[in-house]
Amino acid sequence: MFPIYDVIVVGAGHAGCEAAQAAAKMGSSVLLCTMNMNTIAQMSCNPAMGGVAKGQIVREIDALGGKSGIISDKSTIQFRMLNRSKGPAMWSPRSQNDRMRFAEEWRLALEATPNLDFWQEMITGLIVKDGRIKGVKTGLGIEIRSKSVVLTNGTFLNGIIHIGEKKMGGGRTGESASKGITEDLIEIGFESGRMKTGTPPRVDGRSLNYSLMEVQEGDENPEKFSYSDETTPIKNQRNCWITYTNKEVHETLETGFDRSPMFNGRIQGLGPRYCPSIEDKINRFAERERHQIFVEPEGWNTVEIYVNGFSTSLPEDVQYKAIRKIQGFENAKMFRPGYAIEYDFFPPTQLKLTLETKLVENLYFAGQINGTTGYEEAAAQGLMAGINAHNKVKEKEPFILKRSEAYIAVLIDDLINKGTEEPYRMFTSRAEFRLLLRQDNADLRLTPYGYKLGLANEKEYLQTLAKAEKTEELTKKLEKFRLSPDEANIGLEGLNTALIKEKITVEKLLKRPNIGLQDIINISDLLKEETIEYSNAVKEQTEILIKYKSYIDKERQMVEKISSMEDLQIPATIEYANMKALSAEGRQKLAKIQPQTVGQASRISGVSPADMSILTIYLGR
Ligand code: FAD
């Protein structure tokens, strides 16, 4: 019934969809096995993509030839560039999405992908022989053979859902938990752990009084995620709203604390610290009288509303009473209660940089199974696992990005070297070279790789090359183009702080704070003419590179300095046990993680600078 596939992907969440799409597009025969084909690319929690550091990841996925950016654009109902008032390293695209359309667009994209087959069933076991994956076993007892397997089970592995004192097995509400895979992996020798996450109640938008809330509109000139021409920015957007909890809401919630699975010890797994439940917020920040609630529509054609900021696993009657005390929610009708879910994950230190497991050859893990949280983090890992599973099966080189090249690399490098004890999400602060890893230049950083891999198409590649060329050309123009002092002083009044006394180049003007390229173009018809041929993306890129040149150069120099050692390979045969000069902790961590390069070794927590110098001396440096 089934051929021997190159790659089987288990799970069709954000990681699974990207993995299957990438491997199939690159030319592998792929089977995507998922429990329920009606929930492909389901957004389990909030209907939104991107945000701080996560928006950069979506752009990186897009630049490499993944689909999350395009799917997000096609299902956007509101778009905002967050942190515009800060430096460009912080600018972060975020879209509010139509939940149903997001899933539908993913399914359409997968169905249009050649080499990709589907099978709806629960995978209950793995076929492993001589330390190598050979395929999967299904609930019906079918054995499906493959050369590699990518596991992307999300929150489903032995999932337990909690609402107050009620507890039921499930991977998401209304969906069964996955059984069998954890047990197989533990038998092989994998370590597993337990984490938890939660989601807020959904309410009927017709029952809310929006006039009592603050409106939150999308950007006036919205952008989009994808660099490709396949999508266009959204024209008409839906509003979101902001309201707040208050003392009465908190007091009502507190009446359910004795029945809370979080507080009475029934939930053992660690949850995301930065995305706490409302009961957690009240408990931890007792001094705060209110917490912000974002009121977010679930789509174009539905009245369902996502109550962002009100994640809870308190009993449903307490949720209902408390939510009706929020301003604007006085008559709220609830569609679905909030809940918490506990699930198995596998500490990601058991993986190589390709996301292949160290214990079983050709077996890959991606997404929430690795202890991460978030669609973007999952999608990025799925894409990388899909690429690497394909490359391994086709005997090609592994595809590994450097921390100075992508947030995706920071994510994977952190996971496999440091592991994670609580759900890992990306922050800009995790990237030491964040000025190089901007949302505006992910195409310049990564599309050449995507093209070489066979994921990004030729048109996208040529567009990227043209963007780089045009940016260079415009930079040279702006270095030469001069304005008279009068023109500059009068035209930039209010923006410019220091008086200009002689002719000045646009490049010099741009280095002054508060002055943007468009401000300068607005005062000179000649400059307008000279720059009219350049796209907004090229103008933005040029402006950032000029304005932040000294900082960017500094980061680049740092990258060069580090990379001379970074790539130094550590032989797989190295015996850390014999290196007595290493600290006990350093020796133990190095032996456990088996880093492939000196750079990787240097980032393992517990490996000190002194250990690093011993290691480099040992390696002859
Ligand atoms: P998932 O999206 O969970 O997809 C897993 C897929 O695998 C599903 O298609 C499932 O059907 C399939 N599957 C599982 N086991 C099997 C099997 N044995 N056989 C066949 N198919 C299988 N993220 C945040 O960033 N912030 C939050 O506040 C947040 N809250 C959340 C609250 C809840 C209740 C849940 C469930 C998730 C929440 N998330 C949150 C996490 C977010 O949904 C995930 O990070 C993201 O969806 C993970 O993607 P994934 O592809 O790894 O797994």
XYZ file of C-alpha atoms and ligand atoms in Angstrom:
674
model
C 0.000 0.000 0.000
C 2.839 2.397 0.820
C 6.162 2.790 -0.980
C 9.361 3.286 1.052
C 9.390 7.049 1.548
C 12.468 9.226 1.764
C 10.921 11.190 4.632
C 7.924 10.553 6.893
C 6.775 13.614 8.826
C 4.663 12.850 11.899
C 2.300 15.717 12.740
C 0.887 18.522 10.613
C 1.302 21.495 12.934
C 3.561 24.407 12.070
C 6.732 22.315 12.277
C 5.307 19.366 10.362
C 3.878 21.475 7.531
C 7.189 23.281 6.959
C 9.188 20.050 7.193
C 6.971 18.202 4.707
C 6.805 21.099 2.271
C 10.569 21.654 2.304
C 11.614 18.014 1.897
C 9.043 17.398 -0.847
C 9.891 20.589 -2.716
C 13.562 19.686 -2.617
C 12.728 16.355 -4.274
C 12.225 13.777 -1.522
C 9.210 11.479 -1.547
C 7.373 12.519 1.608
C 4.470 11.129 3.637
C 2.793 13.536 6.036
C 1.051 11.480 8.750
C -1.294 13.333 10.987
C -4.067 12.377 13.381
C -6.686 14.562 11.791
C -6.455 16.076 8.338
C -9.083 18.662 9.289
C -6.682 20.237 11.760
C -3.665 20.671 9.486
C -1.808 23.866 10.513
C -4.198 24.525 13.351
C -3.268 27.615 15.381
C -3.671 26.017 18.818
C -3.562 29.278 20.689
C -3.621 32.876 19.439
C -4.551 33.644 15.819
C -1.420 35.702 15.150
C 2.006 35.314 13.603
C 5.233 37.166 14.266
C 5.874 39.766 16.929
C 9.143 40.681 18.601
C 11.935 38.351 17.374
C 9.277 35.948 16.047
C 8.465 38.245 13.094
C 12.145 38.106 12.146
C 11.907 34.301 12.182
C 8.888 34.305 9.856
C 10.828 36.517 7.429
C 13.797 34.140 7.633
C 11.588 31.143 6.899
C 10.197 32.994 3.905
C 13.656 33.983 2.678
C 14.761 30.347 2.734
C 11.738 29.208 0.749
C 9.447 28.097 3.597
C 5.751 28.874 3.500
C 4.797 30.421 6.866
C 5.254 33.994 5.597
C 3.126 33.490 2.504
C 0.392 31.660 4.432
C 0.361 34.417 7.057
C 0.052 37.099 4.380
C -2.805 35.269 2.701
C -4.738 35.049 5.961
C -3.858 38.424 7.544
C -6.698 40.470 8.996
C -4.455 43.095 10.590
C -0.758 43.934 10.222
C 1.517 45.990 12.460
C 5.247 46.628 12.528
C 6.021 46.576 16.241
C 8.736 48.730 17.835
C 9.002 51.215 14.943
C 10.078 53.892 17.441
C 13.140 51.813 18.420
C 16.236 50.917 16.393
C 15.834 48.693 13.303
C 17.090 45.569 15.102
C 13.865 45.731 17.113
C 11.382 46.313 14.285
C 9.185 43.252 14.287
C 6.352 42.419 11.898
C 3.194 40.913 13.408
C -0.050 39.853 11.800
C -3.421 39.028 13.245
C -4.762 36.103 11.245
C -7.965 34.459 10.203
C -7.543 31.147 12.013
C -9.612 29.098 9.569
C -8.108 30.672 6.477
C -4.567 30.143 7.812
C -5.217 26.410 8.116
C -6.969 26.271 4.745
C -4.140 28.090 2.952
C -1.593 25.673 4.435
C -3.634 22.690 3.330
C -3.967 24.110 -0.195
C -0.226 24.787 -0.321
C 0.595 21.244 0.820
C -1.845 19.677 -1.615
C -0.176 21.669 -4.408
C 3.280 20.353 -3.434
C 4.541 17.528 -5.654
C 6.052 14.383 -4.044
C 3.864 14.819 -0.965
C 1.403 12.124 0.197
C -0.919 12.277 3.207
C -2.062 9.671 5.729
C -4.535 10.368 8.519
C -3.844 8.214 11.551
C -2.153 8.262 14.901
C 1.445 7.092 14.747
C 1.942 4.880 17.787
C 5.479 3.604 17.403
C 8.791 3.814 15.604
C 10.638 1.132 13.672
C 14.310 1.302 14.631
C 16.970 -1.185 13.618
C 20.677 -1.080 14.469
C 20.422 2.499 15.698
C 18.730 3.682 12.523
C 15.112 4.694 11.871
C 13.291 2.484 9.394
C 9.746 3.827 9.561
C 6.661 4.197 11.761
C 3.834 2.059 13.132
C 0.240 3.265 13.069
C -2.734 2.721 15.366
C -4.222 0.337 12.789
C -1.083 -1.767 13.039
C 0.306 -0.697 9.671
C 4.082 -0.401 9.299
C 5.150 2.363 6.910
C 8.795 2.304 5.852
C 11.017 5.291 5.221
C 14.653 6.358 5.112
C 14.074 9.120 7.645
C 11.395 10.321 10.076
C 10.716 13.817 11.402
C 8.699 13.882 14.644
C 6.670 17.061 15.172
C 4.078 15.939 17.745
C 3.627 19.347 19.385
C 1.651 19.283 22.635
C 0.160 15.846 21.945
C 2.600 13.383 23.543
C 0.702 11.989 26.547
C -1.112 15.341 26.698
C -3.358 16.031 29.695
C -5.826 18.906 29.600
C -6.756 20.669 32.859
C -9.780 22.885 33.551
C -10.139 23.431 37.271
C -10.417 20.044 38.933
C -11.318 18.335 35.662
C -8.588 16.504 33.888
C -8.719 14.609 30.579
C -6.307 13.136 28.071
C -5.895 15.251 24.907
C -3.390 16.954 22.594
C -5.580 20.031 22.267
C -9.166 20.430 23.358
C -11.349 17.994 21.414
C -8.332 16.036 20.071
C -6.789 12.841 21.429
C -3.403 12.617 23.059
C -0.637 10.724 21.279
C 0.355 7.449 22.903
C 3.230 5.119 22.203
C 5.942 7.354 20.766
C 7.265 8.615 24.112
C 7.376 5.063 25.442
C 9.284 3.817 22.362
C 11.785 6.647 22.614
C 12.380 6.096 26.331
C 12.996 2.429 25.685
C 15.647 3.348 23.145
C 17.342 5.517 25.771
C 15.958 9.012 25.250
C 15.323 11.297 28.223
C 11.928 12.967 28.355
C 10.436 15.770 30.438
C 7.100 17.425 31.058
C 6.018 20.971 30.195
C 2.761 22.872 30.253
C 1.097 25.717 28.452
C -2.319 27.308 28.511
C -4.848 29.165 26.450
C -7.575 31.731 27.224
C -11.331 31.383 26.794
C -12.910 32.430 23.485
C -16.009 34.616 23.584
C -18.872 35.705 21.344
C -17.944 39.065 19.779
C -21.640 39.983 19.499
C -21.880 40.034 23.277
C -19.074 42.594 23.808
C -19.380 46.357 24.224
C -16.496 47.709 22.133
C -17.375 51.334 22.940
C -15.907 50.729 26.423
C -12.567 49.571 25.025
C -9.635 51.255 23.278
C -9.489 50.503 19.596
C -6.244 49.163 18.167
C -5.954 49.679 14.434
C -3.510 48.118 12.025
C -0.666 50.127 10.435
C -1.662 52.914 8.076
C 0.660 51.554 5.404
C 0.781 47.867 6.263
C 3.635 45.723 5.034
C 3.638 41.920 4.789
C 5.914 39.030 5.692
C 6.855 37.529 2.362
C 9.564 39.014 0.164
C 8.012 37.277 -2.847
C 5.433 38.688 -5.250
C 3.048 35.881 -4.327
C 1.279 38.101 -1.796
C 0.345 41.769 -1.464
C -0.086 43.874 1.678
C -3.563 43.830 3.176
C -5.839 46.716 2.100
C -8.774 46.671 4.525
C -7.972 45.589 8.046
C -9.981 44.478 11.049
C -9.631 46.313 14.328
C -8.528 44.803 17.605
C -9.300 46.336 21.007
C -7.616 46.778 24.360
C -9.262 46.558 27.763
C -8.061 45.747 31.291
C -8.765 43.459 34.176
C -9.542 45.154 37.517
C -9.679 44.404 41.224
C -13.081 42.758 40.971
C -11.880 40.453 38.182
C -8.896 39.448 40.307
C -11.014 38.827 43.395
C -13.397 36.655 41.384
C -10.526 34.659 39.933
C -9.086 34.173 43.418
C -12.295 32.433 44.496
C -11.226 29.537 42.246
C -7.591 29.305 43.369
C -8.283 26.333 45.672
C -9.571 24.438 42.610
C -6.705 25.587 40.350
C -4.568 22.737 38.968
C -1.646 25.172 38.908
C -1.768 25.958 42.598
C -2.804 22.641 44.069
C 0.117 20.786 42.475
C -1.824 18.750 39.912
C 0.153 20.343 37.063
C 3.782 19.254 37.338
C 5.194 20.580 34.042
C 6.903 23.970 33.827
C 5.052 26.658 31.873
C 6.247 29.663 29.876
C 7.356 32.323 32.401
C 6.890 35.224 29.972
C 3.426 34.084 28.882
C 1.837 33.412 32.279
C -1.785 32.575 32.962
C -3.957 35.307 34.460
C -3.996 33.502 37.823
C -0.204 33.389 37.715
C -0.037 37.123 36.980
C -2.352 37.953 39.876
C -0.350 35.745 42.181
C 3.102 36.920 41.105
C 2.333 40.603 40.647
C -0.097 41.081 43.528
C 0.683 44.807 43.606
C -0.738 45.367 40.110
C -4.347 46.457 40.020
C -4.940 45.649 36.384
C -3.554 43.653 33.494
C -3.910 44.451 29.809
C -6.256 42.336 27.694
C -6.065 42.345 23.888
C -9.410 41.615 22.288
C -8.606 39.905 18.997
C -11.018 38.712 16.270
C -10.466 35.115 15.143
C -11.092 35.904 11.479
C -12.999 37.783 8.795
C -16.247 35.841 8.909
C -16.587 34.780 12.506
C -17.818 36.518 15.636
C -15.439 34.491 17.800
C -12.989 36.557 19.847
C -9.659 35.524 21.334
C -9.109 37.074 24.788
C -5.340 37.562 24.680
C -3.812 37.937 28.149
C -6.474 35.919 29.947
C -4.984 32.432 29.637
C -6.368 30.313 32.471
C -7.004 26.805 33.729
C -9.368 27.835 36.539
C -12.790 26.144 36.687
C -15.047 27.249 33.818
C -17.652 28.807 36.142
C -14.943 31.014 37.694
C -13.636 31.947 34.225
C -17.154 32.944 33.199
C -17.865 35.025 36.288
C -14.490 36.779 36.162
C -14.515 37.562 32.445
C -17.885 39.328 32.810
C -16.260 41.794 35.233
C -13.852 43.062 32.574
C -14.830 46.420 31.106
C -16.742 45.813 27.865
C -17.319 42.129 28.738
C -20.279 42.679 31.097
C -22.604 40.558 28.929
C -19.960 38.285 27.445
C -21.024 34.835 26.312
C -18.280 32.249 26.350
C -17.732 29.952 23.355
C -14.916 27.841 24.827
C -13.265 27.832 28.246
C -9.571 28.374 28.669
C -7.454 25.370 29.660
C -3.935 24.249 30.435
C -2.180 21.316 28.848
C 0.717 19.203 30.074
C 2.737 17.195 27.575
C 5.995 15.275 27.107
C 8.990 16.895 25.487
C 12.493 15.647 24.795
C 15.380 17.780 26.105
C 16.899 19.084 22.873
C 20.484 18.475 24.017
C 19.834 15.000 22.574
C 19.972 16.477 19.054
C 22.679 17.442 16.589
C 22.760 20.861 14.909
C 20.762 19.373 12.027
C 17.993 18.384 14.501
C 18.827 14.736 13.892
C 18.851 12.757 17.142
C 22.209 11.587 18.422
C 20.793 8.227 19.425
C 18.930 7.191 16.287
C 20.289 7.952 12.852
C 17.931 9.696 10.404
C 15.398 10.461 13.134
C 14.695 14.196 13.521
C 12.716 16.185 16.115
C 11.196 19.608 15.418
C 8.841 22.010 17.178
C 7.240 21.847 20.597
C 8.561 18.294 21.094
C 11.959 20.009 21.610
C 10.694 22.149 24.480
C 9.931 25.288 22.475
C 6.725 27.277 22.394
C 5.283 29.285 19.535
C 4.295 28.700 15.953
C 7.294 30.558 14.549
C 9.871 28.635 16.576
C 8.150 25.385 15.561
C 7.947 26.311 11.881
C 11.624 27.293 11.785
C 12.716 23.971 13.256
C 10.397 22.080 10.928
C 11.918 23.788 7.932
C 15.466 22.986 9.066
C 14.607 19.373 9.943
C 12.868 18.902 6.575
C 15.867 20.299 4.706
C 18.335 18.193 6.661
C 16.315 14.981 6.447
C 16.223 15.440 2.678
C 19.919 16.268 2.484
C 20.911 13.252 4.571
C 18.794 10.830 2.564
C 20.152 12.260 -0.691
C 23.710 12.154 0.677
C 24.146 15.913 0.573
C 25.913 18.173 3.054
C 24.011 19.112 6.232
C 22.525 22.604 6.215
C 23.549 24.481 9.353
C 23.233 28.227 9.794
C 25.501 30.344 11.984
C 24.294 32.490 14.884
C 25.478 35.544 12.990
C 23.286 34.596 10.026
C 19.838 33.942 11.439
C 17.598 33.816 14.483
C 16.862 30.285 13.315
C 20.484 29.424 14.090
C 20.330 31.116 17.492
C 17.241 29.042 18.280
C 18.741 25.701 17.292
C 22.158 26.443 18.747
C 20.633 27.482 22.096
C 18.389 24.437 22.205
C 20.967 21.804 21.502
C 23.758 23.347 23.552
C 21.938 24.798 26.523
C 18.763 22.765 26.521
C 15.742 24.319 28.134
C 13.895 23.755 31.367
C 10.887 25.894 30.539
C 9.162 26.415 27.183
C 11.729 28.251 25.025
C 10.624 31.266 23.038
C 12.742 33.606 20.987
C 13.679 37.109 22.178
C 15.884 39.650 20.434
C 18.125 39.556 23.513
C 19.058 35.929 22.763
C 20.852 37.018 19.565
C 24.267 38.566 20.151
C 24.356 39.897 16.557
C 20.825 41.244 16.430
C 21.759 44.318 14.423
C 22.765 41.971 11.607
C 19.640 39.806 11.992
C 17.004 42.341 11.021
C 13.594 41.697 9.549
C 14.441 43.896 6.548
C 17.452 41.875 5.400
C 16.475 38.223 5.923
C 16.279 37.847 2.122
C 19.812 39.186 1.670
C 21.066 36.866 4.400
C 19.243 33.696 3.446
C 17.652 33.593 -0.012
C 20.966 32.663 -1.689
C 21.013 29.582 0.581
C 17.357 28.862 -0.144
C 18.023 29.015 -3.866
C 21.037 26.742 -3.622
C 18.987 24.248 -1.629
C 16.269 24.225 -4.297
C 13.680 25.859 -2.042
C 13.637 29.514 -3.077
C 12.923 29.940 -6.782
C 15.056 31.727 -9.358
C 12.844 34.797 -9.467
C 13.159 35.316 -5.708
C 16.905 34.797 -5.938
C 17.322 37.311 -8.748
C 15.143 39.815 -6.890
C 17.400 39.457 -3.861
C 20.527 40.010 -5.929
C 18.914 43.066 -7.503
C 18.000 44.420 -4.059
C 21.631 44.088 -2.945
C 22.926 45.773 -6.105
C 20.410 48.595 -5.972
C 21.176 49.218 -2.295
C 24.849 49.564 -3.101
C 24.091 51.864 -6.029
C 21.810 54.090 -3.955
C 24.341 54.231 -1.103
C 26.971 55.522 -3.520
C 24.537 58.106 -4.853
C 23.683 59.350 -1.371
C 27.368 59.584 -0.472
C 27.781 62.048 -3.343
C 24.484 63.913 -3.467
C 24.819 67.263 -1.689
C 22.277 69.752 -0.418
C 22.915 73.442 0.187
C 22.846 74.618 3.829
C 19.685 76.659 3.160
C 17.921 73.763 1.525
C 18.820 71.470 4.434
C 18.249 73.918 7.316
C 14.883 75.160 6.063
C 13.653 71.832 4.696
C 14.538 69.852 7.814
C 13.450 72.431 10.370
C 12.068 70.727 13.439
C 13.969 67.505 12.700
C 17.523 68.780 12.543
C 19.127 69.947 15.782
C 22.567 71.273 14.729
C 22.805 74.137 12.184
C 24.292 73.170 8.808
C 26.865 75.714 7.593
C 28.178 74.194 4.381
C 27.070 71.840 1.623
C 26.276 68.477 3.095
C 25.835 65.000 1.595
C 22.642 63.023 2.137
C 24.769 60.326 3.732
C 26.000 62.755 6.425
C 22.506 64.081 7.013
C 21.173 60.563 7.450
C 23.636 59.918 10.261
C 21.913 62.613 12.293
C 19.197 61.369 14.632
C 15.527 61.847 13.705
C 16.243 62.486 10.008
C 14.979 59.820 7.630
C 15.672 59.391 3.921
C 12.105 60.289 3.004
C 12.384 63.563 4.977
C 15.376 64.518 2.850
C 13.796 63.383 -0.417
C 10.755 65.545 0.401
C 12.853 68.727 0.341
C 14.720 68.201 -2.928
C 13.012 67.672 -6.290
C 16.328 66.680 -7.785
C 16.874 64.013 -5.138
C 13.308 62.824 -5.672
C 14.084 62.354 -9.353
C 17.387 60.607 -8.601
C 15.780 58.146 -6.203
C 12.420 57.526 -7.862
C 13.537 54.257 -9.437
C 14.365 52.642 -6.080
C 11.790 50.530 -4.254
C 10.807 51.269 -0.660
C 12.649 48.125 0.434
C 15.890 49.376 -1.158
C 15.455 52.827 0.343
C 14.820 51.364 3.799
C 17.814 49.048 3.520
C 20.102 51.868 2.370
C 18.932 54.190 5.119
C 19.534 51.583 7.844
C 22.977 50.670 6.500
C 24.041 54.320 6.434
C 22.481 55.357 9.732
C 23.782 52.439 11.775
C 26.996 51.831 9.817
C 29.382 52.099 12.757
C 27.357 49.697 14.923
C 26.836 47.254 12.066
C 30.547 47.329 11.190
C 31.419 46.635 14.812
C 29.163 43.565 14.888
C 30.611 42.323 11.592
C 34.161 42.634 12.947
C 33.129 40.705 16.020
C 31.635 37.966 13.833
C 34.864 37.703 11.829
C 36.942 37.469 14.987
C 34.797 34.735 16.452
C 34.330 32.785 13.238
C 38.044 32.069 12.837
C 37.672 29.758 15.855
C 33.972 29.044 15.506
C 34.282 26.577 12.649
C 37.237 24.649 14.030
C 36.032 21.036 13.977
C 36.285 18.779 17.012
C 36.988 15.162 16.019
C 34.177 12.780 16.975
C 36.817 10.499 18.530
C 37.852 13.024 21.177
C 38.005 11.522 24.677
C 37.025 14.199 27.169
C 37.433 11.743 30.031
C 41.206 11.791 29.404
C 41.430 15.602 29.475
C 42.034 15.924 33.189
C 42.689 19.696 33.061
C 39.052 20.364 32.158
C 36.706 21.296 34.986
C 34.528 18.407 36.134
C 31.368 20.141 34.889
C 32.975 21.164 31.577
C 34.190 17.595 30.963
C 30.804 16.150 31.750
C 28.883 18.616 29.538
C 31.287 18.256 26.611
C 31.080 14.483 26.803
C 27.297 14.623 26.949
C 26.682 17.173 24.188
C 29.578 16.131 21.911
C 29.866 19.525 20.177
C 30.924 19.394 16.555
C 32.855 22.706 16.522
C 34.769 24.902 18.947
C 32.098 27.588 18.546
C 29.418 25.162 19.623
C 31.509 24.008 22.594
C 31.977 27.592 23.755
C 28.221 28.101 24.113
C 27.490 25.073 26.253
C 26.404 26.258 29.673
C 28.898 24.962 32.233
C 31.861 25.023 29.808
C 34.048 27.858 31.129
C 36.515 30.081 29.219
C 39.306 28.114 30.955
C 37.846 24.858 29.596
C 37.753 26.458 26.148
C 41.412 27.379 26.222
C 42.328 23.819 27.271
C 40.214 22.445 24.448
C 41.737 24.749 21.821
C 45.263 23.906 22.996
C 44.365 20.233 22.749
C 43.172 20.837 19.182
C 46.528 22.404 18.333
C 45.531 26.096 18.431
P 1.421 21.406 17.004
O 1.003 22.666 16.387
O 0.916 21.070 18.348
O 1.063 20.241 15.995
C 1.250 18.894 16.310
C 0.674 18.069 15.184
O 1.039 16.732 15.345
C -0.840 18.086 15.113
O -1.205 18.171 13.770
C -1.238 16.715 15.676
O -2.440 16.241 15.161
C -0.073 15.880 15.192
N 0.233 14.697 15.978
C 0.641 14.646 17.251
N 0.921 13.371 17.596
C 0.681 12.616 16.520
C 0.773 11.232 16.253
N 1.193 10.390 17.183
N 0.433 10.770 15.039
C 0.015 11.635 14.068
N -0.073 12.963 14.267
C 0.242 13.444 15.469
N 2.411 29.104 21.926
C 2.753 30.346 22.214
O 3.677 30.865 21.612
N 2.110 31.040 23.171
C 1.085 30.497 23.854
O 0.519 31.152 24.708
C 0.685 29.182 23.543
N -0.331 28.611 24.205
C -0.738 27.378 23.851
C -1.826 26.831 24.488
C -2.291 25.594 24.152
C -3.459 25.046 24.862
C -1.641 24.867 23.156
C -2.142 23.515 22.771
C -0.531 25.400 22.523
C -0.072 26.665 22.869
N 1.034 27.261 22.267
C 1.402 28.515 22.559
C 1.941 26.517 21.508
C 1.786 26.507 20.039
O 0.528 26.081 19.699
C 2.847 25.560 19.597
O 4.096 26.078 19.951
C 2.903 25.246 18.152
O 1.655 24.953 17.643
C 3.824 24.065 18.030
O 3.855 23.614 16.747
P 4.194 22.114 16.463
O 4.181 21.984 14.994
O 5.396 21.712 17.194
O 2.990 21.287 17.100
